Amino acid sequence: MEKIALITGSSRGIGRAIAAELAHQGYAVCINYRVRKDCADDLAAKLTAEGCRAMAVQADVSDRTQVNDMVRRVEDTFGPVSLLVNNAGVAGQALFQEVTDELWHRYFAVNVDGAFHTIQAVLPPMLREHEGCIVNISSMWGLRGASCEVTYSATKAALIGLTRSLAAELAPTHIRVNCVAPGVIQTDMLRALPAEVLPQLAEETPLRRLGLPEDIAHAVAYLADEKSSFITGQVLTVDGGFIL
């Protein structure tokens, strides 16, 4: 299969860094967005100007029909997806007793159902070719849990279970499934916190700094590389030692 990557939720933040890293490593990249068309188009234009192959495609990953349409557009433009990175997600803080049905179901619809939809959409060509790679973006909170982030943590734990189980199921077909669990990463979401919180988070991280989106992009690229061909079903935690 050709090197064709679909990265969900990749117009900004971690997903944007992943798309850029993969494009520079020779992948044709599909930059998925839900609402920020300007950001997605900007990245696609920049990568194209650098000689990379890139396209921006709108889809809400919680909607199976939109996902199927997105994958068809990628296949029509570049060919079958050889690398899927499930990065799209929603997050937020709330006391558990204040979590509404709407919030609970929305988080699971995007973070978990979104991965379910995209994997099923890209899997048939991978199964035919007996090759392909899937990387799910979880979180360190999916490994340990976080107060006031029960819903988010539950979805990210579900992605880890999905990764390990699907890796076992697909291993005979040589399709690898792995997971990256980011720690505290400098994104728009983090910048929304009070300024005094950021130094505290850096101090709580054993490596004494906050992570960068590029740190996660490098981890994804490693798991996608042929040098990792004997790695499947694993969770690579990229958190500066936060949950040691």
Coordinates of N, CA and C in Angstrom, one line a residue:
M1 N 0.8 -1.2 0.0 CA 0.0 0.0 0.0 C 0.9 1.3 0.0
E2 N 0.4 2.3 -0.7 CA 1.1 3.6 -0.6 C 1.0 4.2 0.7
K3 N 1.8 5.2 1.0 CA 1.8 5.8 2.3 C 0.8 6.9 2.3
I4 N -0.4 6.6 2.8 CA -1.5 7.5 2.8 C -2.1 7.6 4.2
A5 N -2.1 8.7 4.8 CA -2.5 8.9 6.2 C -3.8 9.7 6.4
L6 N -4.7 9.2 7.2 CA -5.8 10.0 7.6 C -5.7 10.3 9.0
I7 N -5.7 11.6 9.4 CA -5.5 12.0 10.8 C -6.8 12.8 11.1
T8 N -7.6 12.3 12.0 CA -8.8 12.9 12.4 C -8.5 14.1 13.4
G9 N -9.3 15.1 13.3 CA -9.1 16.3 14.2 C -7.7 16.9 14.1
S10 N -7.3 17.2 12.8 CA -6.0 17.6 12.6 C -5.8 19.0 12.1
S11 N -6.8 19.8 12.2 CA -6.6 21.2 11.8 C -5.8 22.0 12.8
R12 N -5.8 21.6 14.1 CA -5.1 22.3 15.1 C -4.4 21.4 16.1
G13 N -3.5 22.0 16.9 CA -3.0 21.2 18.1 C -2.2 20.0 17.7
I14 N -2.4 19.0 18.5 CA -1.7 17.7 18.3 C -1.9 17.1 16.9
G15 N -3.1 17.1 16.5 CA -3.4 16.5 15.2 C -2.7 17.3 14.0
R16 N -2.6 18.6 14.1 CA -1.9 19.4 13.1 C -0.5 19.0 13.1
A17 N 0.2 18.9 14.3 CA 1.6 18.5 14.3 C 1.8 17.1 13.7
I18 N 0.9 16.2 14.0 CA 1.0 14.8 13.4 C 0.9 14.8 11.9
A19 N -0.1 15.6 11.4 CA -0.2 15.7 10.0 C 1.0 16.2 9.3
A20 N 1.6 17.3 9.9 CA 2.8 17.9 9.3 C 4.0 16.9 9.3
E21 N 4.1 16.2 10.5 CA 5.2 15.3 10.6 C 5.1 14.2 9.6
L22 N 4.0 13.6 9.4 CA 3.8 12.5 8.5 C 4.0 13.0 7.1
A23 N 3.5 14.2 6.8 CA 3.6 14.7 5.4 C 5.1 14.8 5.1
H24 N 5.9 15.3 6.0 CA 7.3 15.5 5.8 C 8.1 14.2 5.7
Q25 N 7.4 13.1 6.2 CA 8.0 11.8 6.1 C 7.5 11.0 4.9
G26 N 6.8 11.7 4.0 CA 6.4 11.1 2.7 C 5.0 10.6 2.6
Y27 N 4.2 10.8 3.6 CA 2.8 10.4 3.5 C 2.0 11.5 2.8
A28 N 1.1 11.0 2.0 CA 0.0 11.9 1.5 C -1.0 12.0 2.7
V29 N -1.3 13.2 3.2 CA -2.1 13.3 4.4 C -3.5 13.9 4.1
C30 N -4.5 13.3 4.8 CA -5.8 13.9 4.8 C -6.0 14.6 6.2
I31 N -6.2 15.9 6.1 CA -6.4 16.8 7.3 C -7.9 16.9 7.6
N32 N -8.3 16.2 8.6 CA -9.8 16.2 8.9 C -10.1 17.3 9.9
Y33 N -11.2 18.0 9.6 CA -11.7 19.0 10.6 C -13.2 18.9 10.6
R34 N -13.7 19.5 11.7 CA -15.2 19.5 11.9 C -15.7 20.9 11.6
V35 N -15.1 22.0 12.2 CA -15.6 23.3 12.0 C -14.5 24.3 11.5
R36 N -13.2 24.0 11.8 CA -12.1 25.0 11.5 C -11.6 24.8 10.1
K37 N -12.4 25.1 9.1 CA -12.0 24.9 7.7 C -10.8 25.8 7.4
D38 N -10.7 27.0 8.0 CA -9.6 27.9 7.7 C -8.3 27.3 8.1
C39 N -8.3 26.7 9.3 CA -7.0 26.1 9.8 C -6.6 24.9 9.0
A40 N -7.6 24.1 8.6 CA -7.3 22.9 7.8 C -6.8 23.3 6.4
D41 N -7.5 24.2 5.8 CA -7.0 24.7 4.4 C -5.7 25.3 4.5
D42 N -5.4 26.1 5.6 CA -4.1 26.7 5.7 C -3.0 25.7 5.8
L43 N -3.2 24.6 6.6 CA -2.1 23.6 6.7 C -2.0 22.8 5.4
A44 N -3.1 22.5 4.7 CA -3.0 21.8 3.4 C -2.2 22.6 2.4
A45 N -2.5 23.9 2.4 CA -1.8 24.8 1.5 C -0.3 24.9 1.8
K46 N 0.1 25.0 3.1 CA 1.5 25.1 3.5 C 2.2 23.8 3.1
L47 N 1.6 22.7 3.3 CA 2.3 21.4 3.0 C 2.4 21.2 1.5
T48 N 1.4 21.6 0.8 CA 1.4 21.5 -0.7 C 2.5 22.4 -1.2
A49 N 2.7 23.6 -0.7 CA 3.7 24.5 -1.1 C 5.1 23.9 -0.9
E50 N 5.2 23.1 0.1 CA 6.5 22.4 0.5 C 6.8 21.2 -0.3
G51 N 5.9 20.9 -1.2 CA 6.0 19.7 -2.1 C 5.4 18.4 -1.6
C52 N 4.6 18.5 -0.5 CA 3.9 17.4 0.1 C 2.5 17.3 -0.6
R53 N 2.0 16.1 -0.4 CA 0.6 15.8 -0.8 C -0.3 16.0 0.4
A54 N -1.3 16.8 0.3 CA -2.2 17.1 1.4 C -3.6 17.5 0.9
M55 N -4.6 17.1 1.7 CA -5.9 17.6 1.4 C -6.7 17.8 2.7
A56 N -7.6 18.7 2.7 CA -8.5 19.0 3.9 C -9.9 18.4 3.6
V57 N -10.4 17.7 4.6 CA -11.8 17.1 4.4 C -12.6 17.3 5.7
Q58 N -13.8 17.9 5.5 CA -14.7 18.1 6.7 C -15.5 16.8 7.0
A59 N -15.5 16.5 8.3 CA -16.4 15.4 8.7 C -16.5 15.4 10.2
D60 N -17.7 15.2 10.8 CA -17.8 15.0 12.2 C -17.7 13.5 12.4
V61 N -16.7 13.1 13.1 CA -16.4 11.6 13.2 C -17.4 10.9 14.0
S62 N -18.3 11.6 14.7 CA -19.4 10.9 15.4 C -20.5 10.5 14.5
D63 N -20.4 10.9 13.3 CA -21.4 10.6 12.2 C -20.9 9.7 11.2
R64 N -21.4 8.4 11.3 CA -20.8 7.4 10.4 C -20.9 7.8 8.9
T65 N -22.0 8.4 8.5 CA -22.2 8.7 7.1 C -21.1 9.7 6.7
Q66 N -20.9 10.7 7.5 CA -19.8 11.7 7.1 C -18.5 11.1 7.1
V67 N -18.2 10.1 8.0 CA -16.9 9.4 8.0 C -16.7 8.6 6.7
N68 N -17.8 7.9 6.3 CA -17.7 7.1 5.1 C -17.4 8.0 3.9
D69 N -18.1 9.1 3.8 CA -17.9 10.0 2.7 C -16.5 10.6 2.7
M70 N -16.0 10.9 3.9 CA -14.6 11.4 4.0 C -13.6 10.4 3.5
V71 N -13.8 9.1 3.9 CA -12.8 8.1 3.5 C -12.9 7.8 2.0
R72 N -14.1 7.9 1.4 CA -14.3 7.8 -0.1 C -13.5 8.9 -0.8
R73 N -13.6 10.1 -0.3 CA -12.9 11.2 -0.9 C -11.4 11.0 -0.8
V74 N -10.9 10.5 0.3 CA -9.5 10.3 0.4 C -9.0 9.2 -0.6
E75 N -9.8 8.1 -0.7 CA -9.5 7.0 -1.6 C -9.5 7.5 -3.0
D76 N -10.5 8.3 -3.4 CA -10.6 8.8 -4.8 C -9.4 9.7 -5.1
T77 N -8.9 10.5 -4.1 CA -7.8 11.4 -4.4 C -6.5 10.8 -4.3
F78 N -6.2 10.0 -3.2 CA -4.9 9.5 -3.0 C -4.8 8.0 -3.1
G79 N -5.9 7.3 -2.7 CA -5.9 5.8 -2.7 C -6.3 5.4 -1.3
P80 N -6.3 4.0 -1.1 CA -6.7 3.5 0.3 C -5.8 4.0 1.4
V81 N -6.3 4.2 2.5 CA -5.6 4.7 3.7 C -4.7 3.6 4.2
S82 N -3.5 3.9 4.4 CA -2.5 2.9 5.0 C -2.3 3.1 6.5
L83 N -2.5 4.4 6.9 CA -2.3 4.8 8.3 C -3.4 5.6 8.7
L84 N -4.1 5.2 9.8 CA -5.2 5.9 10.4 C -4.7 6.4 11.8
V85 N -4.9 7.7 12.0 CA -4.6 8.2 13.4 C -5.9 8.8 13.9
N86 N -6.4 8.2 14.9 CA -7.6 8.6 15.6 C -7.3 9.7 16.7
N87 N -7.3 10.9 16.3 CA -6.9 12.0 17.2 C -8.1 12.9 17.6
A88 N -9.2 12.9 16.8 CA -10.3 13.8 17.1 C -10.8 13.5 18.5
G89 N -11.1 14.5 19.3 CA -11.6 14.3 20.6 C -12.1 15.6 21.2
V90 N -13.0 15.4 22.2 CA -13.5 16.5 23.0 C -13.1 16.3 24.5
A91 N -12.9 17.4 25.2 CA -12.5 17.3 26.6 C -13.1 18.4 27.4
G92 N -13.1 18.3 28.7 CA -13.5 19.3 29.6 C -13.6 18.8 31.0
Q93 N -13.8 19.7 32.0 CA -13.9 19.4 33.4 C -15.3 19.6 33.9
A94 N -15.7 18.7 34.8 CA -17.0 18.8 35.4 C -17.1 17.8 36.6
L95 N -17.7 18.2 37.7 CA -18.0 17.3 38.8 C -18.9 16.2 38.2
F96 N -18.7 14.9 38.7 CA -19.4 13.8 38.1 C -20.9 14.0 38.2
Q97 N -21.4 14.5 39.4 CA -22.8 14.6 39.6 C -23.4 15.7 38.7
E98 N -22.6 16.5 38.1 CA -23.1 17.5 37.2 C -23.0 17.2 35.7
V99 N -22.5 16.0 35.5 CA -22.4 15.5 34.1 C -23.8 15.2 33.6
T100 N -24.1 15.8 32.5 CA -25.5 15.5 31.9 C -25.4 14.4 30.9
D101 N -26.6 13.8 30.6 CA -26.6 12.8 29.6 C -26.0 13.3 28.3
E102 N -26.4 14.5 27.9 CA -25.9 15.1 26.7 C -24.4 15.1 26.6
L103 N -23.7 15.6 27.7 CA -22.3 15.7 27.7 C -21.7 14.3 27.6
W104 N -22.2 13.4 28.5 CA -21.6 12.0 28.5 C -21.7 11.4 27.1
H105 N -22.8 11.4 26.5 CA -23.0 10.8 25.2 C -22.2 11.5 24.1
R106 N -22.1 12.8 24.2 CA -21.3 13.5 23.2 C -19.8 13.1 23.2
Y107 N -19.3 13.0 24.5 CA -17.9 12.7 24.6 C -17.6 11.3 24.0
F108 N -18.5 10.3 24.4 CA -18.3 9.0 23.8 C -18.5 8.9 22.3
A109 N -19.5 9.7 21.8 CA -19.8 9.8 20.4 C -18.5 10.2 19.6
V110 N -17.8 11.2 20.1 CA -16.6 11.7 19.4 C -15.4 10.8 19.7
N111 N -15.1 10.7 20.9 CA -13.8 10.0 21.3 C -13.8 8.5 21.1
V112 N -14.9 7.9 21.2 CA -14.9 6.4 21.1 C -15.6 6.0 19.8
D113 N -16.9 6.5 19.6 CA -17.6 6.1 18.4 C -16.8 6.6 17.1
G114 N -16.2 7.8 17.3 CA -15.4 8.3 16.2 C -14.3 7.4 15.7
A115 N -13.6 6.8 16.7 CA -12.6 5.8 16.3 C -13.2 4.5 15.7
F116 N -14.3 4.1 16.3 CA -15.1 2.9 15.8 C -15.4 3.2 14.3
H117 N -16.0 4.3 14.0 CA -16.5 4.6 12.6 C -15.3 4.7 11.7
T118 N -14.2 5.4 12.0 CA -13.1 5.5 11.1 C -12.4 4.2 10.8
I119 N -12.2 3.4 11.9 CA -11.5 2.2 11.7 C -12.3 1.3 10.8
Q120 N -13.6 1.2 11.0 CA -14.4 0.3 10.1 C -14.4 0.8 8.7
A121 N -14.3 2.1 8.5 CA -14.3 2.7 7.2 C -13.0 2.4 6.4
V122 N -11.9 2.4 7.1 CA -10.6 2.3 6.4 C -10.1 0.8 6.3
L123 N -10.8 -0.1 7.1 CA -10.2 -1.4 7.3 C -10.3 -2.3 6.1
P124 N -11.4 -2.3 5.3 CA -11.5 -3.3 4.2 C -10.2 -3.4 3.3
P125 N -9.7 -2.2 2.8 CA -8.5 -2.4 1.9 C -7.3 -2.9 2.7
M126 N -7.2 -2.5 4.0 CA -6.1 -3.1 4.8 C -6.2 -4.6 5.0
L127 N -7.4 -5.1 5.1 CA -7.6 -6.5 5.3 C -7.3 -7.2 4.0
R128 N -7.6 -6.6 2.8 CA -7.3 -7.2 1.5 C -5.8 -7.3 1.3
E129 N -5.1 -6.2 1.7 CA -3.7 -6.2 1.5 C -2.8 -6.8 2.6
H130 N -3.5 -7.1 3.7 CA -2.7 -7.7 4.8 C -1.6 -6.7 5.3
E131 N -1.9 -5.5 5.3 CA -1.0 -4.5 5.9 C -1.8 -3.2 6.2
G132 N -1.2 -2.4 7.1 CA -1.8 -1.2 7.5 C -1.5 -0.9 9.0
C133 N -1.7 0.3 9.4 CA -1.4 0.7 10.7 C -2.4 1.7 11.3
I134 N -2.8 1.4 12.5 CA -3.8 2.3 13.2 C -3.2 2.8 14.5
V135 N -3.2 4.1 14.7 CA -2.7 4.7 16.0 C -3.8 5.5 16.6
N136 N -4.2 5.1 17.8 CA -5.2 5.8 18.6 C -4.6 6.8 19.6
I137 N -5.1 8.0 19.7 CA -4.6 8.9 20.6 C -5.5 8.9 21.9
S138 N -4.9 8.4 22.9 CA -5.7 8.3 24.2 C -5.2 9.4 25.1
S139 N -4.9 9.2 26.3 CA -4.4 10.1 27.3 C -3.8 9.4 28.5
M140 N -2.9 10.1 29.2 CA -2.4 9.5 30.4 C -3.6 9.3 31.4
W141 N -4.7 10.1 31.3 CA -5.8 10.0 32.2 C -6.6 8.7 31.9
G142 N -6.4 8.2 30.7 CA -7.1 6.9 30.3 C -6.4 5.8 31.0
L143 N -5.2 6.0 31.5 CA -4.4 5.0 32.2 C -4.6 5.1 33.7
R144 N -4.7 6.3 34.2 CA -4.8 6.5 35.7 C -6.1 7.1 36.2
G145 N -6.8 7.8 35.3 CA -8.0 8.5 35.8 C -7.7 9.9 36.3
A146 N -8.7 10.7 36.3 CA -8.5 12.1 36.7 C -9.8 12.7 37.4
S147 N -9.6 13.2 38.5 CA -10.7 13.9 39.2 C -11.3 15.0 38.4
C148 N -12.6 15.1 38.4 CA -13.4 16.1 37.6 C -13.3 15.9 36.1
E149 N -12.7 14.8 35.7 CA -12.6 14.5 34.2 C -13.0 13.0 34.0
V150 N -14.1 12.6 34.7 CA -14.5 11.2 34.7 C -14.9 10.8 33.3
T151 N -15.7 11.7 32.6 CA -16.2 11.3 31.3 C -15.1 11.2 30.3
Y152 N -14.2 12.2 30.3 CA -13.0 12.2 29.4 C -12.2 11.0 29.6
S153 N -11.9 10.7 30.9 CA -11.0 9.6 31.3 C -11.6 8.3 30.9
A154 N -12.9 8.2 31.0 CA -13.6 6.9 30.7 C -13.5 6.7 29.1
T155 N -13.6 7.7 28.4 CA -13.5 7.5 26.9 C -12.1 7.2 26.5
K156 N -11.1 7.8 27.2 CA -9.7 7.5 26.8 C -9.3 6.1 27.3
A157 N -9.9 5.6 28.4 CA -9.6 4.2 28.8 C -10.2 3.3 27.8
A158 N -11.4 3.6 27.3 CA -12.0 2.8 26.3 C -11.2 2.7 25.0
L159 N -10.5 3.7 24.6 CA -9.6 3.7 23.5 C -8.5 2.7 23.7
I160 N -8.0 2.6 24.9 CA -6.9 1.7 25.2 C -7.4 0.3 25.1
G161 N -8.6 0.0 25.7 CA -9.2 -1.3 25.5 C -9.4 -1.7 24.1
L162 N -9.9 -0.7 23.3 CA -10.1 -0.9 21.9 C -8.8 -1.3 21.2
T163 N -7.7 -0.5 21.5 CA -6.4 -0.7 20.9 C -5.9 -2.2 21.2
R164 N -5.9 -2.6 22.4 CA -5.3 -3.9 22.8 C -6.1 -5.0 22.2
S165 N -7.5 -4.9 22.2 CA -8.3 -6.0 21.7 C -8.2 -6.1 20.2
L166 N -8.3 -4.9 19.5 CA -8.3 -4.9 18.1 C -6.9 -5.4 17.6
A167 N -5.8 -5.0 18.3 CA -4.5 -5.5 17.9 C -4.4 -7.0 17.9
A168 N -5.0 -7.6 18.9 CA -5.0 -9.1 18.9 C -5.8 -9.7 17.8
E169 N -6.9 -9.1 17.5 CA -7.8 -9.6 16.4 C -7.1 -9.4 15.0
L170 N -6.5 -8.3 14.8 CA -5.9 -8.0 13.5 C -4.5 -8.5 13.3
A171 N -3.8 -9.0 14.3 CA -2.4 -9.4 14.2 C -2.2 -10.4 13.1
P172 N -3.1 -11.4 13.0 CA -2.9 -12.4 11.9 C -2.8 -11.8 10.5
T173 N -3.4 -10.7 10.3 CA -3.4 -10.0 9.0 C -2.3 -9.0 8.9
H174 N -1.4 -8.9 9.9 CA -0.3 -8.0 9.9 C -0.7 -6.5 9.9
I175 N -1.9 -6.2 10.4 CA -2.3 -4.9 10.6 C -2.0 -4.5 12.1
R176 N -1.2 -3.5 12.3 CA -0.8 -3.2 13.7 C -1.7 -2.1 14.2
V177 N -2.0 -2.2 15.5 CA -2.8 -1.2 16.2 C -2.1 -0.8 17.5
N178 N -1.8 0.4 17.6 CA -1.1 0.9 18.8 C -1.8 2.2 19.3
C179 N -1.3 2.7 20.4 CA -1.9 3.8 21.1 C -0.8 4.8 21.7
V180 N -1.1 6.1 21.6 CA -0.2 7.0 22.2 C -1.0 7.7 23.3
A181 N -0.5 7.8 24.5 CA -1.2 8.5 25.6 C -0.4 9.7 26.0
P182 N -0.8 10.9 25.5 CA -0.2 12.1 25.8 C -0.4 12.6 27.3
G183 N 0.6 13.3 27.8 CA 0.5 13.9 29.1 C 0.0 15.4 28.9
V184 N 0.6 16.3 29.7 CA 0.2 17.7 29.6 C 0.9 18.3 28.4
I185 N 0.1 18.7 27.4 CA 0.6 19.2 26.1 C 0.2 20.6 25.9
Q186 N 1.1 21.4 25.4 CA 0.8 22.8 25.1 C -0.1 23.0 23.9
T187 N -1.4 23.0 24.1 CA -2.4 23.2 23.0 C -3.3 24.3 23.4
D188 N -4.2 24.7 22.5 CA -5.2 25.7 22.8 C -6.0 25.4 24.1
M189 N -6.3 24.1 24.3 CA -7.0 23.7 25.4 C -6.3 24.0 26.7
L190 N -5.0 23.8 26.7 CA -4.2 24.1 27.9 C -4.0 25.6 28.1
R191 N -3.9 26.3 27.1 CA -3.8 27.8 27.2 C -5.0 28.4 27.8
A192 N -6.1 27.7 27.7 CA -7.4 28.3 28.3 C -7.4 28.2 29.8
L193 N -6.4 27.5 30.4 CA -6.3 27.4 31.9 C -5.7 28.7 32.4
P194 N -5.9 29.0 33.7 CA -5.3 30.2 34.3 C -3.8 30.1 34.1
A195 N -3.2 31.3 33.9 CA -1.7 31.3 33.6 C -0.9 30.7 34.7
E196 N -1.3 30.9 36.0 CA -0.5 30.4 37.1 C -0.5 28.9 37.2
V197 N -1.4 28.2 36.4 CA -1.5 26.8 36.5 C -0.4 26.1 35.7
L198 N 0.0 26.7 34.6 CA 1.0 26.1 33.7 C 2.3 25.8 34.4
P199 N 2.9 26.8 35.1 CA 4.2 26.5 35.8 C 4.0 25.3 36.8
Q200 N 2.9 25.3 37.4 CA 2.6 24.2 38.4 C 2.6 22.9 37.7
L201 N 1.9 22.8 36.5 CA 1.9 21.5 35.8 C 3.3 21.1 35.3
A202 N 4.1 22.1 34.9 CA 5.5 21.8 34.5 C 6.3 21.3 35.7
E203 N 6.1 21.9 36.9 CA 6.8 21.4 38.1 C 6.4 20.0 38.5
E204 N 5.1 19.6 38.2 CA 4.6 18.3 38.6 C 5.1 17.2 37.6
T205 N 5.6 17.7 36.4 CA 6.2 16.7 35.4 C 7.6 16.5 35.7
P206 N 8.0 15.2 35.9 CA 9.4 14.9 36.3 C 10.5 15.5 35.3
L207 N 10.2 15.6 34.1 CA 11.1 16.2 33.1 C 11.1 17.8 33.2
R208 N 10.2 18.3 34.0 CA 10.2 19.7 34.3 C 9.9 20.6 33.1
R209 N 9.0 20.1 32.2 CA 8.5 20.9 31.2 C 7.2 20.4 30.7
L210 N 6.4 21.2 30.0 CA 5.2 20.8 29.4 C 5.5 20.2 28.0
G211 N 4.7 19.2 27.6 CA 4.9 18.6 26.3 C 4.5 19.5 25.1
L212 N 5.1 19.2 24.0 CA 4.7 20.0 22.8 C 4.0 19.0 21.8
P213 N 3.1 19.6 21.0 CA 2.4 18.7 20.0 C 3.4 17.9 19.2
E214 N 4.6 18.4 18.9 CA 5.6 17.7 18.1 C 6.1 16.5 18.9
D215 N 6.0 16.5 20.2 CA 6.4 15.3 21.0 C 5.5 14.1 20.7
I216 N 4.2 14.4 20.5 CA 3.2 13.4 20.2 C 3.4 13.0 18.8
A217 N 3.6 13.9 17.9 CA 3.8 13.6 16.5 C 4.9 12.7 16.2
H218 N 6.0 12.9 16.9 CA 7.2 12.0 16.8 C 6.9 10.6 17.3
A219 N 6.1 10.5 18.3 CA 5.7 9.2 18.8 C 4.8 8.4 17.8
V220 N 3.9 9.1 17.2 CA 3.0 8.5 16.2 C 3.8 8.1 15.0
A221 N 4.7 8.9 14.6 CA 5.6 8.6 13.4 C 6.4 7.3 13.7
Y222 N 6.9 7.2 14.9 CA 7.7 6.1 15.3 C 6.8 4.8 15.2
L223 N 5.6 4.8 15.8 CA 4.8 3.6 15.7 C 4.3 3.3 14.3
A224 N 4.3 4.3 13.4 CA 3.8 4.1 12.1 C 5.0 3.5 11.2
D225 N 6.2 3.7 11.6 CA 7.4 3.4 10.8 C 7.6 1.9 10.8
E226 N 8.2 1.4 9.7 CA 8.5 0.0 9.5 C 9.5 -0.5 10.6
K227 N 10.2 0.4 11.2 CA 11.1 0.0 12.3 C 10.4 -0.5 13.5
S228 N 9.1 -0.2 13.6 CA 8.2 -0.6 14.6 C 7.3 -1.8 14.2
S229 N 7.7 -2.5 13.2 CA 6.9 -3.6 12.6 C 6.6 -4.7 13.6
F230 N 7.3 -4.8 14.7 CA 7.1 -5.9 15.6 C 6.4 -5.4 16.9
I231 N 5.8 -4.2 16.8 CA 5.1 -3.6 17.9 C 3.6 -3.4 17.6
T232 N 2.8 -4.1 18.4 CA 1.3 -3.9 18.2 C 0.7 -4.1 19.6
G233 N -0.5 -3.5 19.8 CA -1.2 -3.6 21.0 C -0.6 -2.8 22.2
Q234 N 0.2 -1.9 21.9 CA 1.0 -1.2 23.0 C 0.5 0.2 23.2
V235 N 0.7 0.7 24.4 CA 0.4 2.1 24.8 C 1.7 2.8 25.1
L236 N 2.0 3.8 24.2 CA 3.2 4.6 24.4 C 2.8 5.9 25.1
T237 N 3.3 6.0 26.4 CA 2.9 7.1 27.2 C 3.9 8.2 27.0
V238 N 3.5 9.4 26.5 CA 4.4 10.5 26.3 C 4.0 11.6 27.2
D239 N 4.5 11.6 28.4 CA 4.0 12.5 29.5 C 5.1 13.1 30.3
G240 N 6.4 12.9 29.9 CA 7.4 13.5 30.7 C 7.6 12.8 32.1
G241 N 7.0 11.6 32.2 CA 7.1 10.9 33.5 C 6.0 11.3 34.5
F242 N 5.0 11.9 34.0 CA 3.9 12.5 34.9 C 3.3 11.4 35.8
I243 N 3.0 10.2 35.2 CA 2.3 9.2 35.9 C 3.2 8.0 36.3
L244 N 4.4 8.2 36.5 CA 5.3 7.1 36.9 C 4.9 6.5 38.2

